[in-house]
Coordinates of C-alpha atoms in Angstrom, one line a residue:
Chain A
M1 CA -8.6 -37.3 -4.5
S2 CA -5.8 -36.8 -1.8
E3 CA -6.6 -35.5 1.8
H4 CA -4.5 -32.7 0.9
A5 CA -6.0 -31.8 -2.9
F6 CA -9.6 -32.1 -0.9
F7 CA -8.8 -30.1 1.9
T8 CA -7.7 -27.3 -0.9
L9 CA -10.8 -27.7 -2.8
L10 CA -12.4 -26.7 0.5
D11 CA -10.8 -23.5 0.5
L12 CA -11.1 -22.4 -2.9
I13 CA -14.9 -23.2 -3.0
G14 CA -15.0 -20.9 0.7
T15 CA -12.5 -18.6 -1.3
F16 CA -15.2 -17.8 -4.3
A17 CA -18.0 -18.2 -1.6
F18 CA -16.2 -14.9 0.2
A19 CA -15.0 -13.1 -3.0
I20 CA -18.9 -13.0 -4.2
S21 CA -20.2 -11.8 -0.8
G22 CA -16.9 -9.0 -0.7
A23 CA -17.7 -8.1 -4.7
L24 CA -21.2 -8.2 -3.7
A25 CA -20.8 -5.7 -1.1
A26 CA -18.6 -3.1 -3.1
H27 CA -20.8 -3.0 -5.7
Q28 CA -23.6 -2.2 -3.4
K29 CA -21.6 0.6 -2.5
K30 CA -20.8 2.2 -5.9
M31 CA -17.3 1.3 -6.2
D32 CA -14.8 1.4 -9.1
L33 CA -13.5 -1.5 -10.6
F34 CA -10.7 -1.8 -8.4
G35 CA -12.3 -1.8 -5.5
V36 CA -14.6 -4.2 -6.3
V37 CA -11.5 -6.7 -6.9
T38 CA -9.9 -5.3 -3.8
L39 CA -12.6 -6.0 -1.5
A40 CA -13.8 -9.2 -3.0
Y41 CA -9.8 -10.8 -3.0
V42 CA -9.7 -9.0 1.2
T43 CA -12.8 -10.9 1.7
A44 CA -11.6 -14.1 0.4
C45 CA -8.4 -14.0 1.4
G46 CA -7.7 -11.7 4.5
G47 CA -9.2 -14.4 7.4
G48 CA -6.5 -16.9 5.5
I49 CA -3.8 -14.5 5.3
I50 CA -4.0 -13.9 9.2
R51 CA -4.1 -17.6 9.8
D52 CA -1.2 -18.5 7.7
V53 CA 1.1 -15.6 9.2
C54 CA 0.2 -17.1 13.0
I55 CA 0.9 -20.7 11.6
G56 CA 4.5 -19.0 9.7
A57 CA 2.8 -20.7 6.7
L58 CA 5.0 -18.5 4.9
P59 CA 4.7 -16.6 2.1
P60 CA 0.3 -17.3 2.8
A61 CA -1.2 -19.3 0.1
G62 CA -3.7 -16.3 -0.1
L63 CA -1.1 -14.4 -1.5
S64 CA 1.9 -17.3 -3.4
D65 CA -1.3 -19.4 -4.7
W66 CA -2.5 -17.4 -8.6
R67 CA -6.1 -19.6 -7.9
Y68 CA -6.8 -17.3 -5.1
L69 CA -6.4 -13.9 -7.1
A70 CA -8.5 -15.5 -9.6
L71 CA -11.0 -16.3 -8.2
S72 CA -11.4 -13.1 -6.8
I73 CA -11.3 -11.6 -10.2
I74 CA -13.6 -14.0 -11.5
A75 CA -16.0 -13.7 -8.4
A76 CA -15.7 -9.8 -8.9
S77 CA -16.4 -9.8 -13.1
L78 CA -19.4 -12.3 -12.5
V79 CA -21.1 -9.4 -10.0
I80 CA -20.0 -6.8 -11.9
G81 CA -21.1 -8.8 -15.1
T82 CA -25.0 -9.8 -13.6
G83 CA -25.4 -7.0 -10.9
R84 CA -28.8 -6.3 -11.7
L85 CA -29.5 -10.4 -11.3
V86 CA -27.6 -11.3 -8.4
E87 CA -29.7 -8.3 -6.4
K88 CA -32.7 -9.5 -6.8
L89 CA -31.8 -12.8 -5.2
S90 CA -32.9 -12.5 -2.0
Q91 CA -29.9 -11.4 0.3
P92 CA -27.0 -12.8 -1.5
V93 CA -23.9 -11.4 0.3
L94 CA -25.3 -13.1 3.2
L95 CA -25.7 -16.6 1.8
F96 CA -22.4 -16.1 0.1
D97 CA -21.1 -15.2 3.3
A98 CA -22.5 -17.8 5.4
A99 CA -21.3 -20.3 2.9
G100 CA -17.5 -19.2 3.4
L101 CA -17.8 -18.6 6.7
S102 CA -19.0 -22.6 7.0
F103 CA -15.7 -23.6 4.3
F104 CA -13.3 -21.4 6.0
A105 CA -13.8 -22.7 9.5
V106 CA -13.6 -26.1 9.1
F107 CA -10.6 -25.5 6.3
G108 CA -8.9 -23.1 9.0
A109 CA -9.0 -25.7 11.7
H110 CA -7.7 -28.5 9.7
K111 CA -5.4 -26.3 8.5
A112 CA -4.1 -24.6 11.9
L113 CA -4.1 -28.1 13.6
M114 CA -1.9 -29.8 11.2
F115 CA 1.0 -26.8 11.6
S116 CA 0.7 -25.8 14.9
Q117 CA -0.6 -29.5 16.9
S118 CA -2.6 -27.1 19.5
I119 CA -5.8 -28.2 20.6
V120 CA -6.7 -24.3 20.9
A121 CA -5.2 -22.7 18.3
A122 CA -6.6 -24.7 15.4
I123 CA -10.5 -23.7 17.1
I124 CA -9.1 -20.1 17.5
L125 CA -7.2 -20.0 14.4
G126 CA -10.3 -21.4 12.4
V127 CA -12.5 -18.6 14.0
I128 CA -10.5 -15.9 12.8
S129 CA -10.1 -18.0 9.5
A130 CA -13.7 -17.6 8.8
V131 CA -14.6 -14.5 10.6
G132 CA -10.9 -12.4 9.0
G133 CA -12.0 -11.5 5.7
G134 CA -15.6 -10.2 6.9
A135 CA -13.9 -8.7 9.2
L136 CA -11.8 -6.7 7.2
R137 CA -14.6 -6.3 4.2
D138 CA -16.6 -4.3 7.1
L139 CA -13.7 -2.4 8.3
L140 CA -12.8 -0.8 4.7
L141 CA -16.7 -0.6 4.1
N142 CA -17.1 1.4 7.5
R143 CA -20.3 -1.2 8.3
T144 CA -20.8 -2.5 11.9
P145 CA -18.4 -5.7 11.7
V146 CA -19.9 -9.2 11.3
I147 CA -18.7 -9.9 13.9
L148 CA -20.6 -7.8 16.1
Q149 CA -24.3 -8.9 14.4
K150 CA -26.9 -9.1 16.1
E151 CA -27.9 -12.7 14.5
I152 CA -25.2 -15.8 15.5
Y153 CA -22.1 -15.6 13.3
A154 CA -19.2 -16.2 14.8
S155 CA -20.5 -18.5 17.1
A156 CA -21.5 -20.6 14.6
A157 CA -17.9 -20.7 12.9
L158 CA -16.7 -21.4 16.6
V159 CA -18.8 -24.7 17.0
A160 CA -17.4 -25.5 13.5
A161 CA -14.1 -25.2 14.3
A162 CA -14.4 -27.0 17.7
F163 CA -16.4 -30.0 15.8
Q164 CA -13.5 -30.3 13.1
T165 CA -10.7 -30.2 15.3
M166 CA -12.0 -32.4 18.5
G167 CA -13.3 -34.8 15.4
E168 CA -9.4 -35.3 14.2
I169 CA -7.9 -35.4 17.5
L170 CA -10.5 -38.5 17.9
G171 CA -9.6 -40.0 14.4
W172 CA -12.9 -39.6 12.9
S173 CA -13.1 -40.3 9.3
L174 CA -12.3 -37.3 6.7
L175 CA -14.6 -38.4 4.5
W176 CA -17.8 -36.9 6.5
L177 CA -16.5 -35.0 9.3
P178 CA -15.5 -31.7 7.6
W179 CA -18.7 -32.4 5.5
A180 CA -20.6 -32.5 8.9
A181 CA -18.9 -29.8 10.0
I182 CA -19.9 -27.7 7.5
V183 CA -23.3 -28.1 7.1
L184 CA -23.6 -27.7 11.0
C185 CA -22.2 -24.3 10.7
F186 CA -24.0 -23.5 7.6
T187 CA -27.3 -25.0 9.4
I188 CA -26.9 -22.5 12.4
R189 CA -25.8 -19.7 10.6
Y190 CA -29.1 -19.3 7.9
L191 CA -31.4 -20.8 11.2
S192 CA -30.0 -17.2 13.0
L193 CA -30.7 -14.9 10.5
H194 CA -34.2 -16.4 9.5
Y195 CA -35.2 -16.9 13.2
H196 CA -33.3 -14.1 14.4
W197 CA -31.9 -16.1 16.7
N198 CA -29.5 -14.7 19.5
L199 CA -27.2 -15.7 22.3
P200 CA -28.5 -13.9 25.2
R201 CA -27.9 -10.7 26.6
F202 CA -26.8 -9.6 30.1
L203 CA -28.4 -5.7 30.6
R204 CA -28.3 -4.3 33.4
D205 CA -32.0 -4.2 33.4
N206 CA -31.7 -7.8 34.0
D207 CA -28.3 -8.3 36.4
Chain B
M1 CA 26.5 1.4 -4.3
S2 CA 25.7 -1.8 -4.2
E3 CA 22.2 -3.5 -5.3
H4 CA 21.4 -4.0 -1.4
A5 CA 22.0 -0.5 -0.8
F6 CA 20.5 1.0 -3.6
F7 CA 16.8 -0.3 -2.8
T8 CA 17.4 0.1 0.9
L9 CA 17.9 3.9 -0.3
L10 CA 14.7 3.8 -2.5
D11 CA 13.0 2.3 0.8
L12 CA 14.4 4.8 3.5
I13 CA 13.3 7.9 0.9
G14 CA 10.1 5.9 0.7
T15 CA 9.8 6.1 4.8
F16 CA 10.4 9.7 4.7
A17 CA 8.3 10.8 2.2
F18 CA 5.2 8.8 4.0
A19 CA 6.6 9.8 7.3
I20 CA 6.0 13.5 6.5
S21 CA 2.7 12.5 5.1
G22 CA 1.5 11.1 8.4
A23 CA 2.3 13.5 10.3
L24 CA 0.9 16.5 8.6
A25 CA -2.4 14.7 8.9
A26 CA -1.8 13.9 12.7
H27 CA -0.8 17.8 13.0
Q28 CA -3.7 19.1 10.6
K29 CA -5.9 17.4 13.6
K30 CA -4.0 18.8 16.2
M31 CA -2.6 15.8 17.6
D32 CA -0.6 15.6 20.9
L33 CA 3.5 15.0 20.2
F34 CA 3.6 11.3 20.7
G35 CA 0.6 11.2 18.2
V36 CA 2.3 12.9 15.6
V37 CA 5.4 10.3 15.8
T38 CA 3.6 7.7 16.0
L39 CA 1.3 8.9 13.0
A40 CA 4.3 9.5 11.1
Y41 CA 5.7 6.6 12.4
V42 CA 2.7 4.0 11.6
T43 CA 2.1 5.8 8.1
A44 CA 5.9 4.9 7.1
C45 CA 6.3 1.5 8.5
G46 CA 2.9 -0.1 8.6
G47 CA 2.8 -1.5 5.1
G48 CA 6.2 -2.5 5.0
I49 CA 6.2 -4.4 8.4
I50 CA 2.8 -6.3 7.1
R51 CA 5.4 -7.0 4.0
D52 CA 7.9 -8.6 5.9
V53 CA 5.6 -10.7 8.3
C54 CA 3.8 -11.9 5.2
I55 CA 7.3 -12.8 3.7
G56 CA 8.8 -14.0 6.8
A57 CA 11.8 -11.3 6.9
L58 CA 11.4 -11.3 10.7
P59 CA 11.9 -8.9 12.8
P60 CA 10.6 -6.7 10.3
A61 CA 12.8 -3.8 9.4
G62 CA 10.6 -1.4 10.1
L63 CA 11.0 -2.7 14.4
S64 CA 14.5 -3.8 14.2
D65 CA 16.1 -1.1 12.5
W66 CA 16.5 2.4 13.7
R67 CA 16.9 4.5 10.5
Y68 CA 13.3 3.7 10.4
L69 CA 12.1 5.1 13.9
A70 CA 14.9 8.2 13.0
L71 CA 12.9 9.4 9.9
S72 CA 10.2 9.7 11.7
I73 CA 10.9 11.3 14.4
I74 CA 12.7 13.8 11.7
A75 CA 9.6 13.6 9.7
A76 CA 7.8 14.3 13.0
S77 CA 10.1 17.4 13.8
L78 CA 10.4 19.3 10.5
V79 CA 6.4 19.6 10.6
I80 CA 6.1 20.5 13.9
G81 CA 8.4 23.2 13.3
T82 CA 7.8 24.7 10.0
G83 CA 3.9 23.4 10.3
R84 CA 2.6 26.8 8.6
L85 CA 5.0 26.9 6.2
V86 CA 4.7 23.3 5.1
E87 CA 0.5 24.2 5.2
K88 CA 0.7 26.5 3.0
L89 CA 2.1 24.3 -0.2
S90 CA -0.8 22.9 -1.8
Q91 CA -2.0 19.5 -0.9
P92 CA 1.5 18.7 0.8
V93 CA 0.0 15.4 2.1
L94 CA -1.2 14.4 -1.2
L95 CA 2.2 14.7 -2.7
F96 CA 4.5 13.5 -0.4
D97 CA 2.1 10.6 0.3
A98 CA 2.3 9.8 -4.1
A99 CA 6.0 9.9 -3.4
G100 CA 5.9 7.4 -0.9
L101 CA 3.5 5.1 -2.8
S102 CA 5.2 5.4 -5.9
F103 CA 8.5 4.0 -3.7
F104 CA 7.3 1.9 -1.7
A105 CA 5.0 -0.1 -3.9
V106 CA 8.8 -0.6 -6.5
F107 CA 10.8 -1.7 -3.6
G108 CA 7.9 -3.6 -2.0
A109 CA 7.5 -6.0 -4.8
H110 CA 11.3 -6.4 -5.4
K111 CA 12.1 -7.5 -1.5
A112 CA 8.5 -9.8 -1.5
L113 CA 10.0 -11.1 -5.3
M114 CA 13.6 -12.1 -3.6
F115 CA 11.9 -13.7 -0.2
S116 CA 9.2 -15.4 -2.0
Q117 CA 10.3 -16.3 -5.6
S118 CA 6.1 -15.7 -6.4
I119 CA 5.5 -13.1 -8.9
V120 CA 1.7 -13.0 -7.6
A121 CA 2.8 -12.6 -3.9
A122 CA 5.8 -10.2 -5.4
I123 CA 3.3 -7.6 -7.1
I124 CA 0.1 -8.2 -3.8
L125 CA 2.8 -7.5 -1.2
G126 CA 4.0 -4.3 -3.6
V127 CA 0.8 -3.1 -3.5
I128 CA 0.2 -4.3 0.2
S129 CA 3.5 -2.6 1.2
A130 CA 2.3 0.8 -1.1
V131 CA -0.9 1.7 0.5
G132 CA -0.6 -0.8 4.1
G133 CA 0.9 2.4 5.8
G134 CA -1.7 5.0 4.1
A135 CA -4.1 2.7 5.1
L136 CA -3.3 2.1 8.7
R137 CA -3.0 6.2 9.4
D138 CA -6.7 6.4 7.9
L139 CA -8.2 4.1 10.3
L140 CA -6.3 5.7 13.6
L141 CA -7.7 9.4 12.4
N142 CA -11.2 7.7 11.4
R143 CA -10.6 8.8 7.8
T144 CA -12.2 7.3 4.8
P145 CA -9.4 4.7 3.6
V146 CA -7.1 5.8 1.0
I147 CA -7.8 3.0 -0.9
L148 CA -11.7 3.6 -1.3
Q149 CA -10.5 7.3 -2.6
K150 CA -11.9 8.6 -5.4
E151 CA -9.3 9.1 -7.7
I152 CA -6.4 6.3 -8.7
Y153 CA -4.9 5.4 -5.5
A154 CA -3.9 1.6 -5.4
S155 CA -4.5 1.2 -9.3
A156 CA -1.6 3.3 -9.3
A157 CA 1.0 0.7 -7.6
L158 CA 0.0 -2.1 -8.7
V159 CA 0.7 -0.8 -12.1
A160 CA 4.5 0.4 -10.7
A161 CA 4.6 -2.9 -8.7
A162 CA 3.7 -5.4 -11.6
F163 CA 6.2 -3.9 -14.0
Q164 CA 8.7 -4.1 -11.3
T165 CA 8.3 -7.6 -11.1
M166 CA 7.8 -8.1 -14.4
G167 CA 11.3 -6.4 -15.8
E168 CA 12.9 -8.1 -12.9
I169 CA 11.7 -11.8 -14.2
L170 CA 12.3 -11.0 -17.2
G171 CA 16.3 -9.4 -16.7
W172 CA 15.7 -6.0 -17.1
S173 CA 18.5 -3.5 -15.9
L174 CA 17.9 -2.3 -12.4
L175 CA 20.0 0.4 -13.7
W176 CA 16.9 1.9 -14.9
L177 CA 13.7 -0.4 -14.0
P178 CA 13.2 0.7 -10.8
W179 CA 13.1 4.6 -11.4
A180 CA 10.8 4.3 -14.7
A181 CA 8.5 2.1 -12.1
I182 CA 8.7 5.1 -9.7
V183 CA 8.2 7.8 -12.0
L184 CA 5.0 5.7 -13.9
C185 CA 3.8 5.5 -10.4
F186 CA 3.7 8.7 -9.2
T187 CA 2.9 10.4 -12.7
I188 CA -0.2 8.1 -12.7
R189 CA -1.2 9.1 -9.3
Y190 CA -0.1 12.8 -9.8
L191 CA -2.4 13.3 -13.2
S192 CA -5.8 11.1 -11.6
L193 CA -5.9 13.9 -8.7
H194 CA -5.1 16.7 -11.4
Y195 CA -8.0 15.7 -13.5
H196 CA -9.4 14.2 -11.1
W197 CA -9.5 10.6 -13.3
N198 CA -11.3 7.6 -12.1
L199 CA -11.4 4.2 -12.7
P200 CA -15.4 2.8 -14.5
R201 CA -17.8 2.5 -11.7
F202 CA -20.7 0.1 -12.2
L203 CA -23.7 1.6 -11.0
R204 CA -27.1 0.1 -11.5
D205 CA -28.7 2.5 -13.2
N206 CA -26.0 1.8 -15.6
D207 CA -26.4 -2.3 -16.4
Chain C
M1 CA 10.6 -19.2 40.9
S2 CA 12.7 -19.2 37.5
E3 CA 12.9 -16.0 35.6
H4 CA 10.5 -18.0 32.6
A5 CA 7.9 -18.4 35.1
F6 CA 8.1 -15.2 36.4
F7 CA 7.4 -13.1 33.2
T8 CA 5.1 -15.5 31.8
L9 CA 3.5 -14.7 35.3
L10 CA 3.8 -10.8 34.4
D11 CA 1.9 -11.7 30.6
L12 CA -0.9 -13.4 32.5
I13 CA -1.9 -11.0 35.4
G14 CA -1.3 -8.1 32.3
T15 CA -3.9 -10.8 30.0
F16 CA -6.4 -10.9 33.0
A17 CA -6.6 -7.1 33.3
F18 CA -7.3 -6.7 30.1
A19 CA -9.3 -9.4 29.7
I20 CA -11.4 -7.5 32.5
S21 CA -11.5 -4.3 31.0
G22 CA -12.2 -5.7 27.3
A23 CA -15.1 -7.5 29.0
L24 CA -16.2 -4.7 30.8
A25 CA -16.6 -2.4 27.6
A26 CA -18.2 -5.4 25.6
H27 CA -20.7 -5.8 28.8
Q28 CA -21.4 -1.5 28.5
K29 CA -22.2 -2.0 25.0
K30 CA -25.0 -5.0 25.8
M31 CA -23.0 -7.7 23.6
D32 CA -24.4 -10.9 23.8
L33 CA -22.2 -14.1 25.8
F34 CA -19.9 -14.1 22.5
G35 CA -19.3 -11.1 22.4
V36 CA -18.4 -10.1 25.8
V37 CA -15.6 -13.5 25.8
T38 CA -14.5 -12.2 22.4
L39 CA -13.7 -8.8 23.4
A40 CA -12.5 -10.0 26.5
Y41 CA -10.1 -12.4 24.5
V42 CA -9.4 -9.9 21.8
T43 CA -8.2 -7.4 24.2
A44 CA -5.5 -9.5 26.5
C45 CA -5.0 -11.3 23.7
G46 CA -4.0 -9.0 20.4
G47 CA -1.4 -7.0 21.3
G48 CA 0.9 -9.8 22.5
I49 CA -0.2 -12.0 19.2
I50 CA 0.8 -8.7 17.0
R51 CA 4.3 -8.9 19.4
D52 CA 4.6 -12.4 18.3
V53 CA 4.1 -12.9 14.7
C54 CA 6.6 -10.2 14.5
I55 CA 9.3 -11.5 16.6
G56 CA 8.6 -14.8 14.5
A57 CA 7.5 -16.6 18.3
L58 CA 4.8 -18.9 16.4
P59 CA 2.0 -20.3 17.0
P60 CA 1.7 -17.4 19.0
A61 CA 1.5 -17.9 22.8
G62 CA -2.1 -15.8 23.1
L63 CA -3.3 -18.7 20.3
S64 CA -1.5 -21.6 21.5
D65 CA -1.6 -21.8 25.3
W66 CA -5.1 -22.4 26.9
R67 CA -4.3 -20.6 29.9
Y68 CA -4.8 -16.6 28.0
L69 CA -8.5 -18.1 26.6
A70 CA -9.1 -19.5 29.6
L71 CA -8.3 -16.1 31.9
S72 CA -10.6 -14.3 29.5
I73 CA -13.4 -16.8 29.7
I74 CA -12.6 -16.2 33.7
A75 CA -12.7 -12.8 33.0
A76 CA -16.1 -12.0 30.6
S77 CA -18.1 -14.7 33.5
L78 CA -16.8 -12.5 36.5
V79 CA -18.2 -9.1 34.3
I80 CA -21.4 -10.7 33.9
G81 CA -21.8 -12.1 37.0
T82 CA -20.9 -9.4 38.8
G83 CA -22.1 -7.1 36.4
R84 CA -23.7 -4.1 38.8
L85 CA -20.9 -4.6 41.3
V86 CA -18.0 -3.7 39.2
E87 CA -19.9 -0.9 37.2
K88 CA -20.0 0.8 40.5
L89 CA -16.3 1.2 40.9
S90 CA -15.5 4.3 39.6
Q91 CA -13.7 4.0 36.1
P92 CA -12.7 0.3 36.2
V93 CA -12.4 0.3 32.7
L94 CA -10.1 2.5 33.0
L95 CA -7.9 1.0 36.0
F96 CA -7.5 -2.2 34.6
D97 CA -6.7 -1.0 31.2
A98 CA -4.3 0.9 33.0
A99 CA -2.9 -2.2 34.8
G100 CA -2.7 -4.3 31.4
L101 CA -0.7 -1.4 30.1
S102 CA 1.7 -2.0 32.6
F103 CA 2.8 -5.5 32.8
F104 CA 2.5 -6.2 28.9
A105 CA 4.8 -2.7 28.0
V106 CA 7.0 -4.4 31.0
F107 CA 6.6 -8.0 29.5
G108 CA 6.1 -7.7 25.6
A109 CA 9.7 -5.4 25.7
H110 CA 11.6 -8.0 27.6
K111 CA 10.1 -10.7 25.1
A112 CA 11.1 -9.7 22.6
L113 CA 14.2 -7.9 23.4
M114 CA 14.7 -11.7 24.4
F115 CA 14.0 -13.1 20.4
S116 CA 15.0 -10.0 18.8
Q117 CA 18.2 -9.0 20.2
S118 CA 17.0 -5.1 18.9
I119 CA 17.0 -2.5 21.4
V120 CA 14.6 -0.8 19.0
A121 CA 12.6 -3.5 17.8
A122 CA 12.0 -3.9 22.0
I123 CA 11.2 -0.9 22.9
I124 CA 8.6 -0.9 19.7
L125 CA 7.3 -4.1 20.3
G126 CA 6.7 -3.2 24.2
V127 CA 4.6 -0.6 23.4
I128 CA 2.4 -2.6 20.9
S129 CA 2.4 -5.1 23.3
A130 CA 0.6 -2.8 25.5
V131 CA -1.3 -0.8 23.2
G132 CA -2.9 -3.1 20.5
G133 CA -5.2 -4.9 22.2
G134 CA -7.1 -1.9 23.5
A135 CA -6.7 -0.8 19.8
L136 CA -8.4 -3.7 18.3
R137 CA -11.1 -3.9 21.3
D138 CA -11.9 0.0 20.3
L139 CA -11.6 -0.6 16.4
L140 CA -14.7 -3.3 17.0
L141 CA -16.3 -1.4 19.5
N142 CA -16.5 2.0 16.9
R143 CA -15.0 3.8 20.0
T144 CA -12.1 6.3 19.2
P145 CA -8.6 4.2 19.6
V146 CA -7.0 4.5 23.2
I147 CA -3.6 5.9 21.4
L148 CA -5.6 8.9 19.9
Q149 CA -6.6 9.6 23.1
K150 CA -6.2 12.7 25.2
E151 CA -4.4 11.7 28.7
I152 CA -1.4 10.2 28.1
Y153 CA -1.1 6.6 27.4
A154 CA 1.0 4.9 24.8
S155 CA 3.7 7.2 26.2
A156 CA 3.3 5.7 29.6
A157 CA 3.9 2.2 27.9
L158 CA 6.8 3.7 25.8
V159 CA 8.6 5.2 28.8
A160 CA 8.0 1.5 30.9
A161 CA 9.0 -0.4 27.7
A162 CA 11.9 1.8 27.3
F163 CA 13.2 1.8 31.5
Q164 CA 12.8 -2.1 31.2
T165 CA 14.8 -2.7 27.4
M166 CA 17.8 0.0 29.1
G167 CA 18.0 -2.0 32.1
E168 CA 17.8 -5.4 31.1
I169 CA 21.2 -4.1 28.5
L170 CA 22.6 -2.9 31.1
G171 CA 22.4 -5.8 33.7
W172 CA 20.6 -4.5 36.2
S173 CA 18.8 -7.5 38.5
L174 CA 15.3 -8.3 37.0
L175 CA 14.1 -9.2 40.6
W176 CA 13.2 -5.1 41.1
L177 CA 13.3 -4.0 37.4
P178 CA 10.3 -5.2 35.9
W179 CA 8.4 -4.2 39.1
A180 CA 9.7 -1.3 38.7
A181 CA 9.1 -0.2 35.4
I182 CA 5.3 -1.4 36.2
V183 CA 4.9 1.2 38.9
L184 CA 6.6 3.5 36.9
C185 CA 3.4 3.3 34.0
F186 CA 1.0 3.0 35.7
T187 CA 1.9 5.6 38.0
I188 CA 2.2 7.7 34.8
R189 CA -1.4 6.4 33.4
Y190 CA -3.0 6.9 36.7
L191 CA -1.8 10.4 37.6
S192 CA -2.5 11.8 33.9
L193 CA -6.1 10.3 33.9
H194 CA -6.5 12.2 37.6
Y195 CA -5.0 15.4 36.6
H196 CA -5.5 15.8 32.6
W197 CA -2.2 15.6 32.3
N198 CA -1.7 16.4 28.3
L199 CA 1.5 16.1 26.2
P200 CA 1.7 19.1 24.2
R201 CA -0.5 20.4 21.0
F202 CA 1.2 22.2 18.5
L203 CA -2.1 24.5 17.0
R204 CA -1.5 26.5 13.7
D205 CA -2.6 29.6 16.4
N206 CA 0.7 28.9 18.3
D207 CA 3.0 28.1 15.8

């Protein structure tokens, strides 16, 4: 598999994971058919579209490549068809969201580095790719945006995007680098959910 | 009238309809002069600016062509000057909003198809052109976004954008195709408001 | 100092002022370390990124130039380190926000005019540069967006952006034009806060 095909595969896996997460969130809010598909699509493609607009990769892949829309429709159909089953899994939205976060942080950083040749832009756009779709999902659903959640979220994407970007700059092998970065992000996110890890806060009383 | 001038006319009609809808919504919230003009402009031009950014038509027409800003100022002045009159019409925001939705779905799909040559991008960007401005209006006004409204809304834009895109691909005459698509969208939206048509929902109790 | 370096300096000053304002707002909401840095960065760079995307200056300076991220981190550290001190100043968020508003309205209009050669686009994008970051900050913090605040806000940016744009078109000296526009915007904003100046409203009872 070529390097390009490999990274496209990472992107499609992340897309599917986020589409499931968006469809589940919409389904739990009892939205209609179009709403479930829309939330799946916005969650799956929102972050990548913002990234592509910022690096000038136009039209954004999420808009012009039919596979992203198709994956969103498949994810929405799966969630609608097996709603009761999926909801019995513990916190499935959070798990699929963590998977999407990890794949997108790594793919987003890689694509932004290719286009912009800027380390800072690659890291920031990796994070935006990873958290943008979820933030749009929460805006549309009137929920507290994920990036303000108590547990570590965007920080996990930041670690993975920075690891991937620095690894590529240092010439580390793309055979293992992306997977290591993905596992790193997913592990940090999962552990922070499980153990309620938080970053330090700076309360006025503690100053 | 050239094809280009004809489609620009469609865009300007949609702009005016959405500007009226945005100005009415701002006026009902008792916003100040700048707020009414801003809401008119954001509602009228927000969706088109997002579309133009995604297809690389920069700077977006809504920013660089003075007619869009002028129409927004005229619409705001009309609403402020005739406030009592306009408010006595039944649900005028909804009607002007439905007209803007129809014109923008068709014009947006046409322009996106010209620039991106992608059927999927044309349909999605037709819908985004049509619902983007209203979604920004509702975000700024802290209202439930239109695309989550109970009645059929974005689905009507989707039907029109898909109809226009497929018609252009199949080479149907631009003399009647856009008008048919516009009437189709407006009719679906109007009937869904009148008869409270909804898309199917998938409640847990029904699974 | 070259003209380019001078305008970059204006941009960096505005960035720092908005970063302080965003970090203070996040700190008051007791957000964690990442949240404070993120809010500082989004407030400081959000408006400029939207502007750069609209004029095709890609990748946006706020993403590819490390100084914008660095200033956001410094501002966040300052706010966290001296939290009690800063909070004792009266309404510091509002003052830093007014400074950022003034510098960005002027720099944004200048940069947009250079890239788009359109007077209308320069004025609108000057305003968007100035109010965009604050609007994103408020969206993320679930506060009423600044541009809907009672006192004059975006109107002050509009006056400065229009003054700067018209001055450049008329060939006025860049030695004093930007400073005059900045002082103009800051004064209008400060006085409107101090004396609770408002634009006229159009209540139904008054029609």
